[in-house]
Amino acid sequence: MESSPRELTQNPLRKIWIPCKNGLPEKHISQRRVCMTNCPTLIVTVGLPARGKTYISKKLTRYLNWIGVPTKEFNVGQYRRDCLKIYKSFEFFRPDNEEGLKIRRQCALAALNDVRQYLTVEGGQVAVFDATNTTRERRGTIIKFAEQNGFKVFFVESVCEDPDVIAENIVQVKLGSPDYIDCNTDEAIEDFMKRIKCYETSYQPLDEVLDRDLSYIKIMDVGRRYLVNRVVDHIQSRIVYYLMNIHITPRSIYLCRHGESDLNIKGRIGGDSGLSARGKEFAKCLRKFIQDQKIKELKVWTSQMKRTIQTAEALAAPYEQWKALNEIDAGVCEEMMYEEIQEHYPMEFALRDQDKYRYRYPKGESYEDLVQRLEPVIMELERQENILVICHQAVMRCLLAYFLDKSADELPYLKCPLHTVLKLIPVAYGCKVESICLDVESVNTQRDRPENVNVQRTTEDALQTVPAHL
């Protein structure tokens, strides 16, 4: 006998339809996290030391977490440091050092055990196994481990023969490593070059013929050329697309909001109003600031909303409008004050405070939706060099969370004040941030999470953190 279709109810927080029984959501379904992988994926780096494997691992982990795929990096070098405590010299990595080989093997196995725990028990979807993995034997061990645990494997090999790039990587990253904390620069460089030599003799790169059945991307000379083989699912496709868009050219990314708007002054959210008198003053100051920076070949992006375009117009420079950069859609709450939302939609107001990242405005968007909308912007930002993005509070929070590796819980509360420029400078394993206030007064639009987020709270509790306005 065929079972009849289940009844549906709408989740009040995310506004998505879910099966229910006797009017109540089926919890095991309503609480299930959206999964972008049909089975856990193990990303495995391959390559000699100082080829940017950890740079790729950290960046990829940050990107996947930002788009909502729970990902964790496992750096085998850190396991070795935790095990050994004190690093003496390159001799440890010699291929004839039996004790060194034994310790390195143990560290790799310990990392794989943690990978298994993360992907099978802790709810992870992707693990990045960051090590040299230069021999076919080691890669075979990893493949066998993955098969036993039901994980897919995707290899990322970085091949670089450019001595200048290698030297730059050693100076930028390796000299700051705990391995060389008490070494002078010349000694450290000499030791590290010898360490690379230890790996070169046994290095077996991924081979188009011998490894034709494996899924992998081979990145040559930091993105001058790529070889992609057997991409078998959606997540591998996303990884390949991302890795083909990143670069290491030094640059600066400037993020700022539009000048203060007429609706900002009134404490109203969203809308498409123009700039206030102070907002126009900020736009003039932004022009002077950008001119003083003397930025080479600066590109300017705005949203398609009046207040960002007015701000960009004052720069007297070409700019590109992106619909994807438009402010979060507040749906039925557009152009309302927080006090009005509390009066007309008290439950919605409380639900948003309970989970601001996933909460979706009725007929509007959530921060989670906004991140998906902004992914093409991030891809293009990764391809660009010097750029100024004039955007909105929620949009700027999402972009900032990507560059600063902030969690979904932190993202909606990141401070992005009006009339302040954030200068981001990508560095080896992250981003340096400089905050420049242009000294033009504006209202405060930051509303922090109140202590009481209960649906039955008082109006006073609900409005506890609403900033002052007209």
Coordinates of C-alpha atoms in Angstrom, one line a residue:
M1 CA 0.0 0.0 0.0
E2 CA 1.4 3.4 -1.0
S3 CA 2.0 5.8 1.8
S4 CA 0.4 9.2 1.3
P5 CA 2.5 12.4 1.1
R6 CA 3.4 14.0 4.4
E7 CA 1.9 17.3 5.4
L8 CA 4.2 20.3 5.2
T9 CA 4.8 23.2 7.6
Q10 CA 6.9 26.3 7.2
N11 CA 10.0 26.7 9.4
P12 CA 9.4 30.1 11.0
L13 CA 13.1 31.0 11.2
R14 CA 14.3 30.1 7.7
K15 CA 10.9 30.2 5.9
I16 CA 11.5 26.8 4.3
W17 CA 8.9 24.1 3.9
I18 CA 9.5 20.9 5.9
P19 CA 7.5 17.7 6.6
C20 CA 5.4 17.6 9.8
K21 CA 3.4 15.1 11.8
N22 CA 0.3 16.2 13.8
G23 CA 1.1 19.8 13.0
L24 CA 4.7 19.5 14.5
P25 CA 7.9 19.5 12.4
E26 CA 9.7 16.2 12.1
K27 CA 12.8 17.2 14.1
H28 CA 15.3 14.9 12.5
I29 CA 14.5 16.5 9.1
S30 CA 14.0 20.1 10.2
Q31 CA 17.3 20.1 12.1
R32 CA 19.4 18.4 9.4
R33 CA 22.1 20.6 8.0
V34 CA 22.1 21.2 4.3
C35 CA 24.8 18.9 2.8
M36 CA 26.6 20.0 -0.3
T37 CA 28.6 16.7 -0.6
N38 CA 27.0 13.3 -1.2
C39 CA 29.7 11.7 0.9
P40 CA 32.6 13.3 2.9
T41 CA 35.5 14.6 0.8
L42 CA 39.2 14.3 1.7
I43 CA 41.4 16.9 -0.1
V44 CA 45.0 15.9 -0.2
T45 CA 47.9 18.3 -1.0
V46 CA 50.9 17.1 -3.0
G47 CA 54.2 18.9 -3.6
L48 CA 57.7 19.7 -2.4
P49 CA 58.1 22.1 0.6
A50 CA 57.7 25.9 -0.1
R51 CA 55.3 25.3 -3.0
G52 CA 52.3 27.0 -1.3
K53 CA 50.4 23.9 -0.1
T54 CA 49.5 25.3 3.3
Y55 CA 48.5 28.6 1.6
I56 CA 46.2 26.7 -0.7
S57 CA 44.9 24.5 2.3
K58 CA 44.1 27.5 4.5
K59 CA 42.5 29.5 1.7
L60 CA 40.4 26.6 0.5
T61 CA 39.3 25.8 4.1
R62 CA 38.2 29.4 4.6
Y63 CA 36.3 29.6 1.3
L64 CA 34.4 26.3 1.9
N65 CA 33.4 27.2 5.4
W66 CA 32.2 30.6 4.2
I67 CA 29.9 29.1 1.6
G68 CA 28.5 26.7 4.2
V69 CA 30.5 23.5 3.8
P70 CA 32.0 22.5 7.2
T71 CA 35.7 22.1 6.5
K72 CA 38.8 21.6 8.6
E73 CA 42.5 21.6 7.8
F74 CA 44.9 19.0 9.2
N75 CA 48.5 20.1 8.9
V76 CA 50.8 17.2 9.3
G77 CA 53.8 19.5 9.9
Q78 CA 52.0 20.8 13.1
Y79 CA 51.5 17.2 14.3
R80 CA 55.3 16.6 13.8
R81 CA 56.1 19.8 15.8
D82 CA 53.7 18.8 18.6
C83 CA 55.4 15.4 18.7
L84 CA 59.0 16.5 18.5
K85 CA 58.8 19.9 20.3
I86 CA 62.4 20.9 19.2
Y87 CA 63.5 20.9 15.6
K88 CA 67.2 20.5 15.1
S89 CA 68.0 20.4 11.4
F90 CA 67.2 19.1 7.9
E91 CA 68.8 15.8 8.9
F92 CA 65.4 14.7 10.4
F93 CA 64.0 14.7 6.8
R94 CA 66.8 12.7 5.2
P95 CA 65.4 9.6 3.4
D96 CA 67.9 7.3 5.2
N97 CA 66.9 8.6 8.7
E98 CA 64.9 5.6 9.9
E99 CA 63.8 7.3 13.2
G100 CA 62.7 10.4 11.3
L101 CA 60.7 8.3 8.8
K102 CA 59.0 6.4 11.6
I103 CA 58.0 9.7 13.5
R104 CA 56.7 11.2 10.2
R105 CA 54.6 8.1 9.4
Q106 CA 53.1 8.2 13.0
C107 CA 52.2 11.8 12.6
A108 CA 50.5 11.2 9.3
L109 CA 48.5 8.4 10.8
A110 CA 47.5 10.5 13.8
A111 CA 46.3 13.2 11.4
L112 CA 44.3 10.7 9.4
N113 CA 42.7 9.4 12.6
D114 CA 41.6 12.9 13.4
V115 CA 40.3 13.3 9.8
R116 CA 38.2 10.1 10.4
Q117 CA 36.8 11.6 13.7
Y118 CA 36.0 14.9 12.0
L119 CA 34.2 13.5 9.0
T120 CA 32.4 10.6 10.6
V121 CA 31.6 11.8 14.1
E122 CA 31.8 15.6 14.2
G123 CA 29.7 16.4 11.2
G124 CA 32.5 17.7 8.9
Q125 CA 31.9 17.4 5.1
V126 CA 35.4 18.2 3.9
A127 CA 38.9 17.6 5.4
V128 CA 42.1 19.1 4.0
F129 CA 45.1 16.8 4.6
D130 CA 48.0 19.3 4.3
A131 CA 51.3 17.5 3.8
T132 CA 53.9 16.8 1.1
N133 CA 52.5 13.4 0.2
T134 CA 55.2 13.2 -2.5
T135 CA 55.4 9.4 -2.9
R136 CA 52.9 7.1 -4.7
E137 CA 53.2 4.8 -1.6
R138 CA 52.0 7.5 0.8
R139 CA 49.2 8.6 -1.6
G140 CA 48.2 4.9 -1.8
T141 CA 47.9 4.7 2.0
I142 CA 45.6 7.7 2.0
I143 CA 43.4 6.3 -0.8
K144 CA 43.1 3.0 1.0
F145 CA 42.2 4.9 4.2
A146 CA 39.5 6.9 2.3
E147 CA 38.0 3.8 0.7
Q148 CA 37.8 2.0 4.1
N149 CA 35.9 5.0 5.5
G150 CA 33.7 5.9 2.5
F151 CA 35.4 9.2 1.7
K152 CA 36.1 10.6 -1.8
V153 CA 39.6 11.8 -2.4
F154 CA 40.7 14.9 -4.4
F155 CA 44.4 15.7 -4.8
V156 CA 45.7 19.2 -5.2
E157 CA 49.3 19.2 -6.4
S158 CA 51.4 22.4 -6.5
V159 CA 54.4 22.3 -8.9
C160 CA 56.7 25.3 -9.0
E161 CA 60.1 25.6 -10.7
D162 CA 60.5 29.4 -10.4
P163 CA 63.4 30.0 -8.0
D164 CA 62.1 33.5 -7.2
V165 CA 58.7 32.3 -6.1
I166 CA 60.2 29.5 -4.0
A167 CA 62.7 32.0 -2.4
E168 CA 59.9 34.5 -1.7
N169 CA 57.7 31.7 -0.1
I170 CA 60.6 30.7 2.2
V171 CA 61.2 34.2 3.4
Q172 CA 57.5 35.1 3.8
V173 CA 56.4 31.9 5.5
K174 CA 59.0 29.4 6.5
L175 CA 61.3 31.9 8.4
G176 CA 58.4 32.6 10.7
S177 CA 57.9 28.9 11.4
P178 CA 58.4 27.6 14.9
D179 CA 61.1 25.4 13.4
Y180 CA 63.4 28.4 12.9
I181 CA 62.5 30.6 15.9
D182 CA 66.1 30.8 17.2
C183 CA 67.9 30.8 13.8
N184 CA 69.3 33.7 11.9
T185 CA 67.9 34.2 8.4
D186 CA 70.8 32.8 6.4
E187 CA 71.1 29.7 8.5
A188 CA 67.3 29.1 8.3
I189 CA 67.3 29.5 4.5
E190 CA 70.2 27.2 4.1
D191 CA 68.6 24.5 6.3
F192 CA 65.3 24.8 4.5
M193 CA 66.9 24.4 1.1
K194 CA 68.6 21.2 2.3
R195 CA 65.2 20.0 3.6
I196 CA 63.7 20.5 0.1
K197 CA 66.6 18.4 -1.3
C198 CA 65.7 15.6 1.0
Y199 CA 62.3 15.3 -0.6
E200 CA 63.4 15.9 -4.2
T201 CA 65.1 12.4 -4.5
S202 CA 61.9 10.5 -3.8
Y203 CA 59.3 12.9 -5.3
Q204 CA 56.8 11.2 -7.6
P205 CA 54.5 13.9 -9.1
L206 CA 51.0 13.0 -10.1
D207 CA 51.2 11.3 -13.6
E208 CA 48.7 11.7 -16.4
V209 CA 49.0 8.0 -17.3
L210 CA 49.8 6.3 -14.0
D211 CA 47.2 8.4 -12.0
R212 CA 44.6 8.7 -14.7
D213 CA 41.9 7.1 -12.4
L214 CA 42.5 9.7 -9.6
S215 CA 40.6 13.0 -9.2
Y216 CA 43.1 15.9 -9.0
I217 CA 44.1 19.4 -10.1
K218 CA 47.8 20.1 -10.8
I219 CA 48.6 23.8 -10.4
M220 CA 51.8 24.8 -12.2
D221 CA 53.9 27.9 -11.3
V222 CA 51.3 29.5 -9.1
G223 CA 48.5 29.4 -11.7
R224 CA 50.2 29.9 -15.0
R225 CA 48.9 26.5 -16.1
Y226 CA 46.5 23.9 -14.7
L227 CA 45.8 20.2 -15.3
V228 CA 42.5 18.9 -14.1
N229 CA 41.6 15.2 -14.1
R230 CA 38.4 13.3 -13.3
V231 CA 36.3 15.9 -11.5
V232 CA 33.5 13.7 -10.2
D233 CA 31.1 15.8 -8.2
H234 CA 29.8 19.3 -7.4
I235 CA 32.2 20.0 -4.5
Q236 CA 35.2 19.1 -6.6
S237 CA 34.0 21.3 -9.4
R238 CA 33.7 24.2 -6.9
I239 CA 37.2 23.6 -5.6
V240 CA 38.7 23.6 -9.1
Y241 CA 36.9 26.8 -10.0
Y242 CA 38.1 28.5 -6.8
L243 CA 41.7 27.4 -7.2
M244 CA 41.8 28.6 -10.8
N245 CA 40.8 32.1 -9.7
I246 CA 43.2 32.8 -6.8
H247 CA 46.5 34.6 -7.2
I248 CA 49.4 35.8 -5.1
T249 CA 50.1 39.2 -6.7
P250 CA 50.4 41.8 -3.9
R251 CA 47.4 44.1 -3.7
S252 CA 45.0 46.1 -1.5
I253 CA 41.2 45.6 -1.2
Y254 CA 39.3 48.7 0.2
L255 CA 35.9 48.1 1.6
C256 CA 33.5 50.8 2.7
R257 CA 29.8 51.5 3.0
H258 CA 28.0 54.3 1.2
G259 CA 27.8 57.7 2.8
E260 CA 25.2 58.2 5.5
S261 CA 21.7 58.0 3.9
D262 CA 18.4 59.8 4.7
L263 CA 16.9 56.6 5.9
N264 CA 20.0 55.9 8.1
I265 CA 19.3 59.1 10.0
K266 CA 15.7 58.1 10.6
G267 CA 16.8 54.6 11.9
R268 CA 15.0 52.9 9.0
I269 CA 16.5 49.7 7.4
G270 CA 16.9 48.9 3.7
G271 CA 15.1 51.2 1.2
D272 CA 16.8 53.1 -1.7
S273 CA 17.2 56.6 -0.4
G274 CA 19.9 59.1 -1.3
L275 CA 22.7 60.5 0.8
S276 CA 22.3 62.9 3.7
A277 CA 24.3 66.1 3.8
R278 CA 27.0 64.3 5.9
G279 CA 26.9 61.4 3.5
K280 CA 27.8 63.7 0.7
E281 CA 30.6 65.2 2.8
F282 CA 31.9 61.6 3.3
A283 CA 31.9 61.0 -0.5
K284 CA 34.1 64.1 -1.0
C285 CA 36.5 62.9 1.8
L286 CA 36.6 59.4 0.2
R287 CA 37.7 61.0 -3.1
K288 CA 40.6 62.8 -1.3
F289 CA 41.5 59.7 0.6
I290 CA 41.7 57.5 -2.5
Q291 CA 43.7 60.2 -4.4
D292 CA 46.2 60.4 -1.5
Q293 CA 46.7 56.6 -1.5
K294 CA 48.0 56.9 -5.1
I295 CA 46.7 53.4 -5.9
K296 CA 47.8 51.8 -9.2
E297 CA 45.0 50.9 -11.6
L298 CA 42.3 51.0 -8.9
K299 CA 38.9 49.5 -9.9
V300 CA 35.7 50.7 -8.1
W301 CA 32.6 48.6 -7.6
T302 CA 29.2 49.7 -6.2
S303 CA 25.8 48.1 -5.8
Q304 CA 22.9 49.2 -8.0
M305 CA 21.4 51.3 -5.1
K306 CA 21.3 55.1 -5.2
R307 CA 23.3 55.7 -2.1
T308 CA 26.4 53.7 -3.2
I309 CA 26.2 55.2 -6.7
Q310 CA 26.0 58.7 -5.3
T311 CA 29.1 57.9 -3.2
A312 CA 31.0 56.6 -6.2
E313 CA 30.0 59.6 -8.4
A314 CA 31.9 61.9 -6.1
L315 CA 35.2 60.0 -6.9
A316 CA 35.2 61.2 -10.5
A317 CA 36.4 57.8 -11.6
P318 CA 34.9 54.9 -13.6
Y319 CA 32.9 52.4 -11.5
E320 CA 31.1 49.2 -12.1
Q321 CA 27.6 48.4 -10.7
W322 CA 26.9 44.9 -9.3
K323 CA 23.3 43.9 -8.5
A324 CA 24.9 41.2 -6.3
L325 CA 26.2 43.9 -4.0
N326 CA 22.7 45.3 -3.2
E327 CA 21.8 45.4 0.5
I328 CA 20.1 42.4 2.2
D329 CA 16.4 42.3 1.3
A330 CA 14.4 42.9 4.5
G331 CA 11.2 41.9 2.7
V332 CA 8.1 43.1 4.6
C333 CA 10.3 45.0 7.0
E334 CA 11.9 47.2 4.3
E335 CA 12.1 50.9 5.4
M336 CA 10.8 50.1 8.9
M337 CA 12.4 51.2 12.2
Y338 CA 13.4 48.4 14.6
E339 CA 10.7 49.8 17.0
E340 CA 8.1 49.3 14.2
I341 CA 9.3 45.7 13.5
Q342 CA 9.0 44.9 17.2
E343 CA 5.5 46.4 17.3
H344 CA 4.1 44.7 14.1
Y345 CA 6.2 41.5 14.0
P346 CA 7.5 40.8 17.6
M347 CA 8.0 37.1 16.9
E348 CA 10.0 37.7 13.7
F349 CA 12.2 40.2 15.6
A350 CA 12.9 37.6 18.3
L351 CA 13.6 34.8 15.8
R352 CA 16.1 37.1 14.1
D353 CA 17.9 37.7 17.4
Q354 CA 18.0 33.9 18.1
D355 CA 19.8 33.1 14.8
K356 CA 20.6 36.2 12.8
Y357 CA 22.7 34.4 10.2
R358 CA 20.0 31.9 9.2
Y359 CA 16.9 34.0 9.9
R360 CA 15.1 35.0 6.7
Y361 CA 12.9 38.1 6.6
P362 CA 9.3 37.3 5.4
K363 CA 9.5 37.7 1.6
G364 CA 13.1 38.7 2.0
E365 CA 16.6 37.3 2.6
S366 CA 18.8 35.9 5.3
Y367 CA 22.6 36.4 5.7
E368 CA 22.9 32.8 4.5
D369 CA 21.1 33.8 1.3
L370 CA 23.4 36.8 1.0
V371 CA 26.6 34.8 1.2
Q372 CA 25.3 32.6 -1.7
R373 CA 24.5 35.8 -3.7
L374 CA 27.9 37.2 -3.0
E375 CA 29.9 34.1 -4.1
P376 CA 30.5 35.4 -7.7
V377 CA 31.7 38.7 -6.2
I378 CA 34.3 36.9 -4.0
M379 CA 35.4 34.9 -7.1
E380 CA 35.9 38.1 -9.0
L381 CA 37.6 39.8 -6.0
E382 CA 40.1 37.0 -5.9
R383 CA 40.9 37.6 -9.6
Q384 CA 41.3 41.3 -9.2
E385 CA 44.3 43.4 -7.9
N386 CA 43.6 46.8 -6.3
I387 CA 39.9 47.5 -5.8
L388 CA 37.5 49.6 -3.8
V389 CA 34.1 48.1 -3.0
I390 CA 31.4 50.7 -2.0
C391 CA 28.6 48.6 -0.5
H392 CA 26.2 48.2 2.5
Q393 CA 26.4 47.0 6.1
A394 CA 25.2 43.4 5.7
V395 CA 27.1 43.0 2.4
M396 CA 30.3 44.3 3.9
R397 CA 29.9 42.0 6.9
C398 CA 29.7 39.0 4.5
L399 CA 32.8 40.1 2.5
L400 CA 34.7 40.8 5.7
A401 CA 33.9 37.5 7.2
Y402 CA 35.3 35.8 4.1
F403 CA 38.6 37.6 4.2
L404 CA 39.0 37.4 8.0
D405 CA 37.8 33.8 8.4
K406 CA 34.8 34.7 10.7
S407 CA 32.2 32.1 11.6
A408 CA 28.5 32.2 10.7
D409 CA 27.7 33.2 14.3
E410 CA 30.2 36.2 14.3
L411 CA 29.4 37.4 10.7
P412 CA 26.1 39.3 11.4
Y413 CA 27.6 41.3 14.2
L414 CA 30.9 42.4 12.6
K415 CA 31.3 46.1 13.1
C416 CA 31.2 48.0 9.8
P417 CA 30.6 51.7 10.7
L418 CA 29.6 54.4 8.3
H419 CA 32.3 56.8 7.0
T420 CA 35.1 54.3 7.7
V421 CA 37.3 52.5 5.1
L422 CA 38.8 49.1 5.8
K423 CA 42.0 48.4 3.9
L424 CA 42.6 44.7 3.5
I425 CA 46.1 43.4 2.6
P426 CA 46.2 39.7 1.8
V427 CA 49.3 38.1 3.4
A428 CA 50.7 34.6 3.5
Y429 CA 48.0 32.8 5.6
G430 CA 45.4 35.5 6.1
C431 CA 44.7 39.2 5.8
K432 CA 46.0 42.4 7.5
V433 CA 43.3 45.0 8.3
E434 CA 43.7 48.7 8.6
S435 CA 40.6 50.8 9.7
I436 CA 40.6 54.4 8.5
C437 CA 37.9 56.7 9.9
L438 CA 37.4 59.7 7.6
D439 CA 36.3 62.0 10.4
V440 CA 32.8 62.8 9.1
E441 CA 30.1 62.4 11.7
S442 CA 27.3 59.8 11.1
V443 CA 24.7 57.8 12.9
N444 CA 25.5 54.5 14.5
T445 CA 23.7 51.6 12.7
Q446 CA 25.2 48.7 14.7
R447 CA 22.6 46.8 16.7
D448 CA 24.2 44.1 18.9
R449 CA 22.5 40.9 20.0
P450 CA 20.3 41.7 23.1
E451 CA 20.6 39.5 26.2
N452 CA 16.9 38.3 26.0
V453 CA 16.0 36.7 22.6
N454 CA 12.9 34.9 23.9
V455 CA 9.7 35.3 21.8
Q456 CA 7.8 36.3 25.0
R457 CA 10.3 39.1 26.0
T458 CA 9.2 42.6 26.8
T459 CA 9.4 45.4 24.2
E460 CA 12.0 47.1 26.4
D461 CA 14.2 43.9 26.3
A462 CA 13.7 43.6 22.5
L463 CA 14.8 47.2 21.9
Q464 CA 17.7 47.1 24.4
T465 CA 20.5 47.5 21.8
V466 CA 18.7 49.6 19.1
P467 CA 21.1 52.6 18.3
A468 CA 19.9 56.2 18.7
H469 CA 18.2 57.9 15.7
L470 CA 15.8 60.7 14.9

